CSV table of C-alpha atoms and ligand atoms in Angstrom, one decimal:
chain,number,residue,atom,x,y,z
A,1139,UNK,CA,75.0,-102.1,-148.4
A,1140,UNK,CA,78.3,-100.0,-150.0
A,1141,UNK,CA,78.7,-100.2,-154.0
A,1142,UNK,CA,81.1,-102.6,-155.2
A,1143,UNK,CA,84.0,-101.2,-157.0
A,1144,UNK,CA,85.2,-101.4,-160.7
A,1145,UNK,CA,86.7,-104.9,-161.1
A,1146,UNK,CA,89.1,-105.4,-163.8
A,1147,UNK,CA,92.3,-105.2,-162.5
A,1148,UNK,CA,92.1,-106.6,-159.3
A,1149,UNK,CA,92.6,-110.1,-161.4
A,1150,UNK,CA,95.9,-109.4,-162.0
A,1151,UNK,CA,97.0,-108.7,-157.8
A,1152,UNK,CA,98.0,-111.2,-155.4
A,1153,UNK,CA,95.4,-111.0,-152.9
A,1154,UNK,CA,97.1,-110.7,-149.4
A,1155,UNK,CA,95.7,-113.7,-148.7
A,1156,UNK,CA,96.8,-115.7,-151.1
A,1157,UNK,CA,100.7,-113.7,-151.1
A,1158,UNK,CA,100.7,-114.8,-147.0
A,1159,UNK,CA,99.9,-119.4,-147.3
A,1160,UNK,CA,102.4,-118.7,-150.3
A,1161,UNK,CA,105.1,-117.1,-147.8
A,1162,UNK,CA,103.9,-119.3,-144.3
A,1163,UNK,CA,104.4,-122.1,-147.1
A,1164,UNK,CA,107.9,-121.3,-147.9
A,1165,UNK,CA,108.2,-120.9,-144.1
A,1166,UNK,CA,107.6,-125.0,-143.5
A,1167,UNK,CA,109.6,-125.8,-145.9
A,1168,UNK,CA,112.7,-124.9,-144.0
A,1169,UNK,CA,112.1,-124.3,-140.0
A,1170,UNK,CA,114.0,-123.2,-137.8
A,1171,UNK,CA,115.2,-126.8,-136.3
A,1172,UNK,CA,117.8,-126.2,-134.0
A,1173,UNK,CA,116.6,-124.7,-130.1
A,1174,UNK,CA,118.3,-123.9,-127.0
A,1175,UNK,CA,118.2,-124.6,-123.3
A,1176,UNK,CA,118.2,-121.1,-121.6
A,1177,UNK,CA,117.0,-119.6,-117.8
A,1178,UNK,CA,113.7,-118.5,-117.7
A,1179,UNK,CA,114.9,-115.8,-117.3
A,1180,UNK,CA,116.1,-115.0,-120.8
A,1181,UNK,CA,113.4,-116.4,-122.6
A,1182,UNK,CA,111.5,-113.4,-123.4
A,1183,UNK,CA,110.3,-112.9,-126.7
A,1184,UNK,CA,111.4,-116.4,-127.5
A,1185,UNK,CA,109.7,-119.4,-129.0
A,1186,UNK,CA,109.3,-122.7,-127.3
A,1187,UNK,CA,110.9,-125.7,-128.8
A,1188,UNK,CA,109.1,-128.3,-126.8
A,1189,UNK,CA,106.2,-129.4,-124.9
A,1190,UNK,CA,105.6,-128.2,-121.2
A,1191,UNK,CA,104.0,-130.7,-119.6
A,1192,UNK,CA,103.3,-130.5,-115.8
A,1193,UNK,CA,105.3,-133.0,-113.5
A,1194,UNK,CA,103.2,-131.1,-110.3
A,1195,UNK,CA,99.8,-130.8,-108.9
A,1196,UNK,CA,99.1,-127.0,-108.9
A,1197,UNK,CA,98.3,-126.6,-105.6
A,1198,UNK,CA,100.0,-129.2,-104.1
A,1199,UNK,CA,97.7,-129.8,-101.8
A,1200,UNK,CA,94.5,-128.6,-101.0
A,1201,UNK,CA,95.1,-124.0,-99.4
A,1202,UNK,CA,92.9,-121.8,-97.6
A,1203,UNK,CA,92.0,-118.9,-100.3
A,1204,UNK,CA,91.5,-116.9,-97.0
A,1205,UNK,CA,92.9,-116.0,-93.6
A,1206,UNK,CA,90.5,-117.5,-90.9
A,1207,UNK,CA,89.8,-120.5,-89.2
A,1208,UNK,CA,90.0,-124.1,-90.6
A,1209,UNK,CA,87.5,-127.1,-89.9
A,1210,UNK,CA,85.5,-129.4,-89.9
A,1211,UNK,CA,81.6,-128.3,-90.7
A,1212,UNK,CA,80.2,-131.6,-88.2
A,1213,UNK,CA,82.6,-130.6,-85.5
A,1214,UNK,CA,79.9,-127.3,-85.8
A,1215,UNK,CA,77.3,-126.7,-84.2
A,1216,UNK,CA,76.9,-123.2,-83.0
A,1217,UNK,CA,79.1,-123.4,-80.3
A,1218,UNK,CA,82.5,-121.5,-79.8
A,1219,UNK,CA,85.1,-124.1,-81.0
A,1220,UNK,CA,88.6,-123.8,-79.4
A,1221,UNK,CA,91.8,-123.0,-81.4
A,1222,UNK,CA,94.6,-126.4,-81.7
A,1223,UNK,CA,96.8,-125.0,-83.9
A,1224,UNK,CA,98.1,-122.2,-86.0
A,1225,UNK,CA,99.1,-122.9,-90.0
A,1226,UNK,CA,101.0,-120.2,-92.1
A,1227,UNK,CA,101.6,-120.0,-95.4
A,1228,UNK,CA,104.9,-122.5,-95.8
A,1229,UNK,CA,103.9,-125.0,-92.9
A,1230,UNK,CA,103.3,-128.3,-92.5
A,1231,UNK,CA,99.7,-128.6,-90.9
A,1232,UNK,CA,98.5,-132.0,-88.2
A,1233,UNK,CA,95.4,-133.0,-89.2
A,1234,UNK,CA,92.5,-131.8,-87.2
A,1235,UNK,CA,91.7,-132.9,-83.5
A,1236,UNK,CA,87.9,-133.0,-83.1
A,1237,UNK,CA,86.1,-130.8,-81.8
A,1238,UNK,CA,88.6,-127.8,-82.7
A,1239,UNK,CA,89.5,-125.1,-85.5
A,1240,UNK,CA,92.7,-123.9,-86.7
A,1241,UNK,CA,93.9,-120.8,-87.1
A,1242,UNK,CA,94.7,-120.1,-90.9
A,1243,UNK,CA,96.0,-117.6,-93.4
A,1244,UNK,CA,96.3,-117.9,-97.1
A,1245,UNK,CA,98.2,-120.3,-98.8
A,1246,UNK,CA,98.8,-122.2,-96.3
A,1247,UNK,CA,97.3,-126.2,-96.4
A,1248,UNK,CA,94.0,-127.1,-94.9
A,1249,UNK,CA,95.0,-129.4,-92.1
A,1250,UNK,CA,93.4,-132.8,-93.0
A,1251,UNK,CA,89.7,-133.6,-91.7
A,1252,UNK,CA,88.9,-129.8,-92.2
A,1253,UNK,CA,86.3,-128.9,-94.8
A,1254,UNK,CA,86.1,-125.6,-95.2
A,1255,UNK,CA,87.7,-122.2,-94.0
A,1256,UNK,CA,85.8,-119.1,-92.7
A,1257,UNK,CA,87.1,-116.0,-92.9
A,1258,UNK,CA,88.3,-113.8,-89.8
A,1259,UNK,CA,85.6,-111.3,-91.1
A,1260,UNK,CA,82.7,-113.9,-89.9
A,1261,UNK,CA,84.3,-115.3,-87.0
A,1262,UNK,CA,84.0,-113.4,-82.7
A,1263,UNK,CA,86.7,-114.3,-80.6
A,1264,UNK,CA,86.4,-115.2,-77.2
A,1265,UNK,CA,87.5,-114.6,-74.5
A,1266,UNK,CA,89.0,-117.8,-73.6
A,1267,UNK,CA,90.5,-117.4,-77.0
A,1268,UNK,CA,87.9,-120.1,-78.4
A,1269,UNK,CA,86.4,-118.8,-81.9
A,1270,UNK,CA,82.8,-118.5,-82.6
A,1271,UNK,CA,80.9,-118.3,-86.3
A,1272,UNK,CA,78.7,-116.3,-87.2
A,1273,UNK,CA,77.4,-117.0,-90.8
A,1274,UNK,CA,76.4,-120.4,-92.1
A,1275,UNK,CA,79.2,-122.4,-93.5
A,1276,UNK,CA,79.4,-124.7,-97.0
A,1277,UNK,CA,81.9,-127.5,-97.0
A,1278,UNK,CA,84.5,-126.4,-99.8
A,1279,UNK,CA,84.7,-123.5,-98.9
A,1280,UNK,CA,87.6,-121.0,-99.2
A,1281,UNK,CA,89.6,-124.2,-100.2
A,1282,UNK,CA,91.7,-124.1,-103.6
A,1283,UNK,CA,91.3,-128.1,-104.4
A,1284,UNK,CA,94.3,-129.8,-105.0
A,1285,UNK,CA,94.6,-129.1,-109.3
A,1286,UNK,CA,92.6,-126.9,-109.1
A,1287,UNK,CA,94.8,-125.2,-112.0
A,1288,UNK,CA,97.3,-128.1,-113.1
A,1289,UNK,CA,98.0,-131.7,-112.6
A,1290,UNK,CA,100.3,-133.8,-113.6
A,1291,UNK,CA,100.8,-134.5,-116.8
A,1292,UNK,CA,98.5,-131.8,-118.6
A,1293,UNK,CA,100.2,-129.7,-121.7
A,1294,UNK,CA,100.3,-126.6,-120.4
A,1295,UNK,CA,102.2,-124.4,-122.5
A,1296,UNK,CA,102.5,-125.7,-126.4
A,1297,UNK,CA,105.0,-126.1,-128.7
A,1298,UNK,CA,105.6,-123.0,-131.2
A,1299,UNK,CA,104.0,-120.6,-128.2
A,1300,UNK,CA,105.6,-117.4,-128.0
A,1301,UNK,CA,107.0,-116.8,-124.5
A,1302,UNK,CA,106.2,-113.8,-122.8
A,1303,UNK,CA,106.5,-112.8,-118.9
A,1304,UNK,CA,102.7,-114.5,-118.4
A,1305,UNK,CA,104.1,-118.2,-120.0
A,1306,UNK,CA,107.3,-117.4,-117.0
A,1307,UNK,CA,105.5,-116.9,-114.8
A,1308,UNK,CA,103.7,-120.5,-116.0
A,1309,UNK,CA,106.6,-122.6,-116.4
A,1310,UNK,CA,108.0,-121.0,-112.4
A,1311,UNK,CA,104.8,-122.0,-110.9
A,1312,UNK,CA,105.9,-125.3,-112.2
A,1313,UNK,CA,109.7,-125.0,-111.2
A,1314,UNK,CA,111.5,-124.7,-114.2
A,1315,UNK,CA,114.7,-123.2,-113.9
A,1316,UNK,CA,114.8,-122.8,-118.0
A,1317,UNK,CA,112.9,-123.4,-121.3
A,1318,UNK,CA,113.7,-125.5,-124.3
A,1319,UNK,CA,113.7,-122.1,-127.2
A,1320,UNK,CA,113.8,-122.3,-131.1
A,1321,UNK,CA,117.0,-120.8,-131.8
A,1322,UNK,CA,117.0,-117.0,-133.1
A,1323,UNK,CA,116.1,-116.4,-136.8
A,1324,UNK,CA,119.6,-114.8,-138.3
A,1325,UNK,CA,118.1,-111.7,-140.4
A,1326,UNK,CA,119.9,-109.8,-142.4
A,1327,UNK,CA,118.7,-107.0,-143.2
A,1328,UNK,CA,119.9,-105.1,-146.6
A,1329,UNK,CA,118.9,-101.0,-147.3
A,1330,UNK,CA,119.5,-100.8,-151.3
A,1331,UNK,CA,118.5,-97.3,-153.1
A,1332,UNK,CA,121.9,-94.5,-154.1
A,1333,UNK,CA,120.1,-91.7,-152.4
A,1334,UNK,CA,120.6,-93.1,-148.7
A,1335,UNK,CA,122.3,-92.0,-146.7
A,1336,UNK,CA,122.6,-92.5,-143.0
A,1337,UNK,CA,121.7,-90.5,-140.4
A,1338,UNK,CA,124.5,-88.1,-139.1
A,1339,UNK,CA,126.2,-87.8,-141.8
A,1340,UNK,CA,124.9,-84.4,-144.0
A,1341,UNK,CA,122.8,-84.9,-147.2
A,1342,UNK,CA,123.8,-84.4,-150.1
A,1343,UNK,CA,121.8,-83.5,-153.8
A,1344,UNK,CA,118.8,-85.8,-154.4
A,1345,UNK,CA,119.5,-87.6,-151.1
A,1346,UNK,CA,117.5,-88.9,-148.2
A,1347,UNK,CA,118.1,-90.2,-144.8
A,1348,UNK,CA,117.2,-94.5,-144.4
A,1349,UNK,CA,114.5,-95.0,-142.4
A,1350,UNK,CA,113.5,-98.7,-143.1
A,1351,UNK,CA,116.9,-99.5,-142.2
A,1352,UNK,CA,116.4,-98.7,-138.5
A,1353,UNK,CA,112.2,-99.2,-138.8
A,1354,UNK,CA,113.2,-103.2,-139.4
A,1355,UNK,CA,116.6,-103.7,-137.5
A,1356,UNK,CA,114.4,-102.6,-134.5
A,1357,UNK,CA,111.3,-104.4,-135.1
A,1358,UNK,CA,113.1,-108.0,-135.6
A,1359,UNK,CA,114.9,-106.9,-132.4
A,1360,UNK,CA,111.2,-107.1,-130.9
A,1361,UNK,CA,110.4,-110.5,-132.7
A,1362,UNK,CA,113.7,-111.9,-131.0
A,1363,UNK,CA,115.1,-112.6,-134.4
A,1364,UNK,CA,119.3,-112.0,-134.5
A,1365,UNK,CA,119.3,-108.8,-136.6
A,1366,UNK,CA,122.2,-108.6,-139.3
A,1367,UNK,CA,122.0,-105.3,-140.1
A,1368,UNK,CA,124.2,-104.8,-143.4
A,1369,UNK,CA,123.9,-101.8,-143.9
A,1370,UNK,CA,122.9,-99.7,-147.3
A,1371,UNK,CA,123.3,-101.3,-151.3
A,1372,UNK,CA,123.7,-99.0,-153.6
A,1373,UNK,CA,121.6,-99.6,-157.0
A,1374,UNK,CA,124.5,-101.5,-158.6
A,1375,UNK,CA,124.7,-104.8,-160.0
A,1376,UNK,CA,128.4,-106.0,-158.9
A,1377,UNK,CA,127.9,-104.9,-155.4
A,1378,UNK,CA,124.5,-106.3,-154.7
A,1379,UNK,CA,125.7,-109.6,-156.5
A,1380,UNK,CA,128.4,-109.9,-153.8
A,1381,UNK,CA,126.6,-108.3,-150.8
A,1382,UNK,CA,123.9,-111.4,-151.6
A,1383,UNK,CA,127.3,-114.2,-151.4
A,1384,UNK,CA,128.1,-112.7,-148.1
A,1385,UNK,CA,124.8,-113.6,-146.2
A,1386,UNK,CA,124.9,-117.1,-147.3
A,1387,UNK,CA,124.8,-118.2,-143.7
A,1388,UNK,CA,121.3,-115.6,-142.8
A,1389,UNK,CA,117.7,-117.8,-142.9
A,1390,UNK,CA,116.3,-114.7,-144.6
A,1391,UNK,CA,117.7,-111.5,-146.7
A,1392,UNK,CA,115.1,-109.5,-145.9
A,1393,UNK,CA,115.8,-105.6,-148.1
A,1394,UNK,CA,114.2,-103.1,-148.7
A,1395,UNK,CA,113.3,-100.8,-152.0
A,1396,UNK,CA,114.3,-101.2,-155.4
A,1397,UNK,CA,111.4,-103.5,-156.3
A,1398,UNK,CA,109.4,-102.3,-158.5
A,1399,UNK,CA,109.7,-102.5,-162.0
A,1400,UNK,CA,112.5,-99.8,-162.1
A,1401,UNK,CA,115.4,-100.3,-163.8
A,1402,UNK,CA,117.2,-100.3,-160.4
A,1403,UNK,CA,116.2,-103.8,-159.7
A,1404,UNK,CA,119.6,-105.2,-159.4
A,1405,UNK,CA,118.1,-107.1,-156.4
A,1406,UNK,CA,115.6,-108.6,-158.9
A,1407,UNK,CA,118.7,-109.4,-161.6
A,1408,UNK,CA,121.1,-110.8,-159.5
A,1409,UNK,CA,118.1,-114.1,-158.0
A,1410,UNK,CA,117.3,-114.6,-161.2
A,1411,UNK,CA,120.9,-115.0,-162.3
A,1412,UNK,CA,121.7,-117.2,-159.0
A,1413,UNK,CA,118.5,-118.2,-157.4
A,1414,UNK,CA,114.8,-117.8,-158.2
A,1415,UNK,CA,113.1,-114.7,-157.9
A,1416,UNK,CA,109.1,-114.0,-158.4
A,1417,UNK,CA,107.9,-111.0,-158.7
A,1418,UNK,CA,104.6,-110.4,-157.2
A,1419,UNK,CA,102.1,-107.6,-157.3
A,1420,UNK,CA,99.6,-107.3,-154.0
A,1421,UNK,CA,96.3,-106.4,-153.8
A,1422,UNK,CA,97.3,-103.8,-150.9
A,1423,UNK,CA,98.0,-100.5,-150.7
A,1424,UNK,CA,100.8,-99.4,-149.5
A,1425,UNK,CA,103.0,-102.5,-150.2
A,1426,UNK,CA,102.0,-103.6,-153.8
A,1427,UNK,CA,105.6,-105.1,-154.9
A,1428,UNK,CA,107.7,-107.5,-153.6
A,1429,UNK,CA,110.1,-109.7,-154.1
A,1430,UNK,CA,110.1,-113.4,-152.8
A,1431,UNK,CA,112.8,-115.9,-153.5
A,1432,UNK,CA,116.0,-117.3,-153.0
A,1433,UNK,CA,119.6,-116.1,-153.0
A,1434,UNK,CA,121.0,-119.7,-154.0
A,1435,UNK,CA,119.8,-121.7,-150.7
A,1436,UNK,CA,119.1,-118.4,-149.3
A,1437,UNK,CA,115.5,-117.1,-148.8
A,1438,UNK,CA,115.2,-113.7,-149.4
A,1439,UNK,CA,111.9,-110.7,-149.4
A,1440,UNK,CA,112.3,-108.0,-150.5
A,1441,UNK,CA,110.0,-104.7,-149.7
A,1442,UNK,CA,109.1,-102.4,-151.4
A,1443,UNK,CA,111.2,-99.3,-150.3
A,1444,UNK,CA,108.8,-96.1,-149.5
A,1445,UNK,CA,108.9,-96.4,-145.6
A,1446,UNK,CA,104.9,-96.7,-145.4
A,1447,UNK,CA,104.6,-99.7,-147.2
A,1448,UNK,CA,107.9,-101.0,-146.3
A,1449,UNK,CA,105.8,-100.9,-141.8
A,1450,UNK,CA,103.0,-102.5,-143.3
A,1451,UNK,CA,104.1,-105.3,-146.0
A,1452,UNK,CA,106.0,-106.6,-142.7
A,1453,UNK,CA,103.9,-106.3,-140.6
A,1454,UNK,CA,101.7,-108.7,-142.8
A,1455,UNK,CA,103.5,-110.6,-144.6
A,1456,UNK,CA,107.3,-110.7,-143.2
A,1457,UNK,CA,106.7,-111.4,-139.7
A,1458,UNK,CA,104.0,-114.4,-139.5
A,1459,UNK,CA,106.3,-115.6,-142.2
A,1460,UNK,CA,109.0,-115.3,-139.4
A,1461,UNK,CA,106.6,-116.9,-136.8
A,1462,UNK,CA,106.1,-119.6,-138.9
A,1463,UNK,CA,109.7,-119.5,-139.3
A,1464,UNK,CA,110.0,-121.6,-135.9
A,1465,UNK,CA,106.9,-122.8,-135.0
A,1466,UNK,CA,104.2,-120.9,-134.1
A,1467,UNK,CA,100.9,-121.2,-135.2
A,1468,UNK,CA,98.6,-118.9,-135.0
A,1469,UNK,CA,101.0,-116.3,-136.6
A,1470,UNK,CA,98.0,-113.7,-137.9
A,1471,UNK,CA,97.6,-110.0,-136.4
A,1472,UNK,CA,95.0,-108.9,-133.8
A,1473,UNK,CA,92.0,-107.5,-135.9
A,1474,UNK,CA,88.9,-107.1,-134.4
A,1475,UNK,CA,85.7,-104.8,-135.7
A,1476,UNK,CA,85.1,-101.2,-136.3
A,1477,UNK,CA,82.8,-98.2,-136.9
A,1478,UNK,CA,84.6,-96.3,-139.2
A,1479,UNK,CA,85.0,-93.0,-138.2
A,1480,UNK,CA,85.6,-90.8,-141.8
A,1481,UNK,CA,84.0,-91.4,-145.2
A,1482,UNK,CA,85.3,-93.8,-148.0
A,1483,UNK,CA,84.2,-92.1,-151.6
A,1484,UNK,CA,85.6,-93.9,-154.1
A,1485,UNK,CA,85.9,-98.1,-153.8
A,1486,UNK,CA,89.9,-98.6,-154.7
A,1487,UNK,CA,91.2,-102.2,-157.0
A,1488,UNK,CA,93.3,-102.9,-153.1
A,1489,UNK,CA,93.0,-104.2,-150.2
A,1490,UNK,CA,93.7,-100.5,-148.1
A,1491,UNK,CA,96.6,-100.3,-145.0
A,1492,UNK,CA,95.6,-96.8,-143.6
A,1493,UNK,CA,97.0,-95.2,-140.8
A,1494,UNK,CA,94.7,-94.6,-138.3
A,1495,UNK,CA,93.5,-94.6,-134.9
A,1496,UNK,CA,90.5,-94.9,-132.3
A,1497,UNK,CA,89.1,-92.4,-130.9
A,1498,UNK,CA,85.7,-92.6,-129.4
A,1499,UNK,CA,85.2,-96.2,-130.1
A,1500,UNK,CA,85.7,-95.2,-133.8
A,1501,UNK,CA,88.1,-95.3,-136.5
A,1502,UNK,CA,89.8,-92.7,-137.6
A,1503,UNK,CA,92.5,-92.1,-140.2
A,1504,UNK,CA,95.8,-89.6,-140.2
A,1505,UNK,CA,95.3,-86.9,-142.9
A,1506,UNK,CA,98.3,-87.8,-145.3
A,1507,UNK,CA,97.9,-91.4,-146.2
A,1508,UNK,CA,100.6,-91.5,-148.7
A,1509,UNK,CA,103.3,-94.1,-148.9
A,1510,UNK,CA,106.8,-92.3,-148.3
A,1511,UNK,CA,104.7,-90.7,-145.4
A,1512,UNK,CA,106.2,-92.5,-142.6
A,1513,UNK,CA,105.1,-89.8,-139.9
A,1514,UNK,CA,101.8,-91.7,-140.3
A,1515,UNK,CA,102.6,-94.7,-138.5
A,1516,UNK,CA,103.8,-92.3,-135.8
A,1517,UNK,CA,100.5,-90.6,-134.8
A,1518,UNK,CA,98.8,-94.3,-135.7
A,1519,UNK,CA,97.9,-96.2,-133.2
A,1520,UNK,CA,96.8,-98.9,-136.2
A,1521,UNK,CA,95.6,-100.8,-139.1
A,1522,UNK,CA,92.4,-99.4,-140.2
A,1523,UNK,CA,91.5,-101.8,-143.4
A,1524,UNK,CA,89.4,-101.1,-146.0
A,1525,UNK,CA,88.5,-103.6,-148.2
A,1526,UNK,CA,89.1,-103.7,-152.1
A,1527,UNK,CA,85.9,-102.8,-153.5
A,1528,UNK,CA,85.0,-101.2,-151.1
A,1529,UNK,CA,83.1,-97.7,-150.3
A,1530,UNK,CA,82.2,-96.3,-146.2
A,1531,UNK,CA,79.5,-93.6,-144.8
A,1532,UNK,CA,80.6,-93.1,-141.4
A,1533,UNK,CA,79.9,-95.8,-138.8
A,1534,UNK,CA,80.6,-98.9,-142.0
A,1535,UNK,CA,82.7,-101.5,-140.4
A,1536,UNK,CA,86.4,-101.3,-140.7
A,1537,UNK,CA,88.9,-103.8,-139.3
A,1538,UNK,CA,91.5,-102.4,-136.8
A,1539,UNK,CA,94.9,-103.6,-136.8
A,1540,UNK,CA,96.5,-102.7,-133.2
A,1541,UNK,CA,100.3,-101.3,-134.2
A,1542,UNK,CA,101.4,-102.7,-130.4
A,1543,UNK,CA,100.3,-106.4,-131.5
A,1544,UNK,CA,101.6,-106.2,-134.6
A,1545,UNK,CA,105.4,-104.9,-132.7
A,1546,UNK,CA,105.2,-107.4,-129.7
B,2832,AMP,P1,112.0,-97.8,-154.8
B,2832,AMP,O1,111.6,-98.9,-154.5
B,2832,AMP,O2,113.5,-98.3,-153.8
B,2832,AMP,O3,111.4,-97.4,-156.4
B,2832,AMP,O4,111.9,-97.2,-153.7
B,2832,AMP,C1,110.8,-96.4,-153.6
B,2832,AMP,C2,110.5,-95.1,-152.9
B,2832,AMP,O5,110.5,-95.1,-151.3
B,2832,AMP,C3,111.7,-94.4,-153.1
B,2832,AMP,O6,111.5,-92.9,-152.7
B,2832,AMP,C4,113.1,-94.7,-151.9
B,2832,AMP,O7,114.0,-93.3,-152.3
B,2832,AMP,C5,112.2,-94.4,-150.6
B,2832,AMP,N1,113.6,-95.3,-149.6
B,2832,AMP,C6,113.9,-96.4,-150.6
B,2832,AMP,N2,114.4,-96.8,-149.5
B,2832,AMP,C7,114.5,-96.7,-148.4
B,2832,AMP,C8,114.7,-96.4,-147.1
B,2832,AMP,N3,116.1,-97.3,-146.1
B,2832,AMP,N4,114.9,-95.4,-145.6
B,2832,AMP,C9,113.5,-94.4,-146.8
B,2832,AMP,N5,113.1,-94.9,-148.0
B,2832,AMP,C10,113.3,-95.0,-148.7
B,2833,MG,MG1,115.2,-98.0,-154.5
């Protein structure tokens, strides 16, 4: 057992589960209802808008799983059988003549009357062209029965399924040339901060390059969102009001920075004036402060500006929110348990999401876990979850959330 950390401050912080539940409720209150019909090749990364029900049996008829010979087992006495027809994939066979076998190839329909396919490796073709079967055989062997994969009327993919190459293939196998998908979520990305400069320009005193913008814009695109890149927002109330006012057609305004209780929280002021504002203090590290609200009627999520905080709060909260708005039910990231390959001697009062890697089946963590260090995430291939109040010795279990899942 691990010692439990100091109680106390945790009480005033919002557990991540609670924050997620609230965000998902908000998402369900404003689902994206518009849909569009897209050719199958264009649905990758989108969300299915209606159930996909099979109009076919798959396979549509019994077919051969092997290159070999189809026969009726009752005709087999041990003596060679003459070959009465050849059936290639794509052909419609004649019924099997009794007392004969049919040469057959993988994927070809099994002739009516045949109840068994023997693979060619277990046969011997005689000088007269008849076929001797060497091994004992059984009814149904090497035959893929009609409807073994899918039958007419079966639910194949439920509305709310995220579509990737495999789902596209499944729809293709059922003959769908296109699918009804939920329209893209339109997300405006705003980077707040007087200190920010876009890459490619010289840095002045006190300035840093804007990295959150490109992280979020690329990530959102991967999630199938339509991105409205709203650029850098200076720390100024009038500009903040005006800029937010110009983003009324979007489904979400996603900003970074300016959410700590600092004096430069103009986003918060604007939301309070012309919408609604909640400032959450999350029990996670990095990423404590989160702004959630509306500007006029548009939902707003304000992520903390430190790059690792932006990453963690986007991954754990914004990503599920955006997926749920499109009707996806299964929105939580993949997480599994691995042994820690590091020690954690001092328990914290917030859940830690350390940037880490798996090495020989154990989670190890980047040397610098500062929330300002994006390099930790570039080095990492996952977030290592250390629960609040816990200390760890090597070998203790920690949660591991692969970045590959979060980014996809
Ligand atoms: P803030 O939440 O505005 O107090 O910002 C917290 C920290 O994150 C500060 O050090 C900011 O300079 C930094 N930061 C804010 N926005 C960005 C950004 N878009 N790219 C890189 N760093 C940022
Ligand atoms: Mg700032």
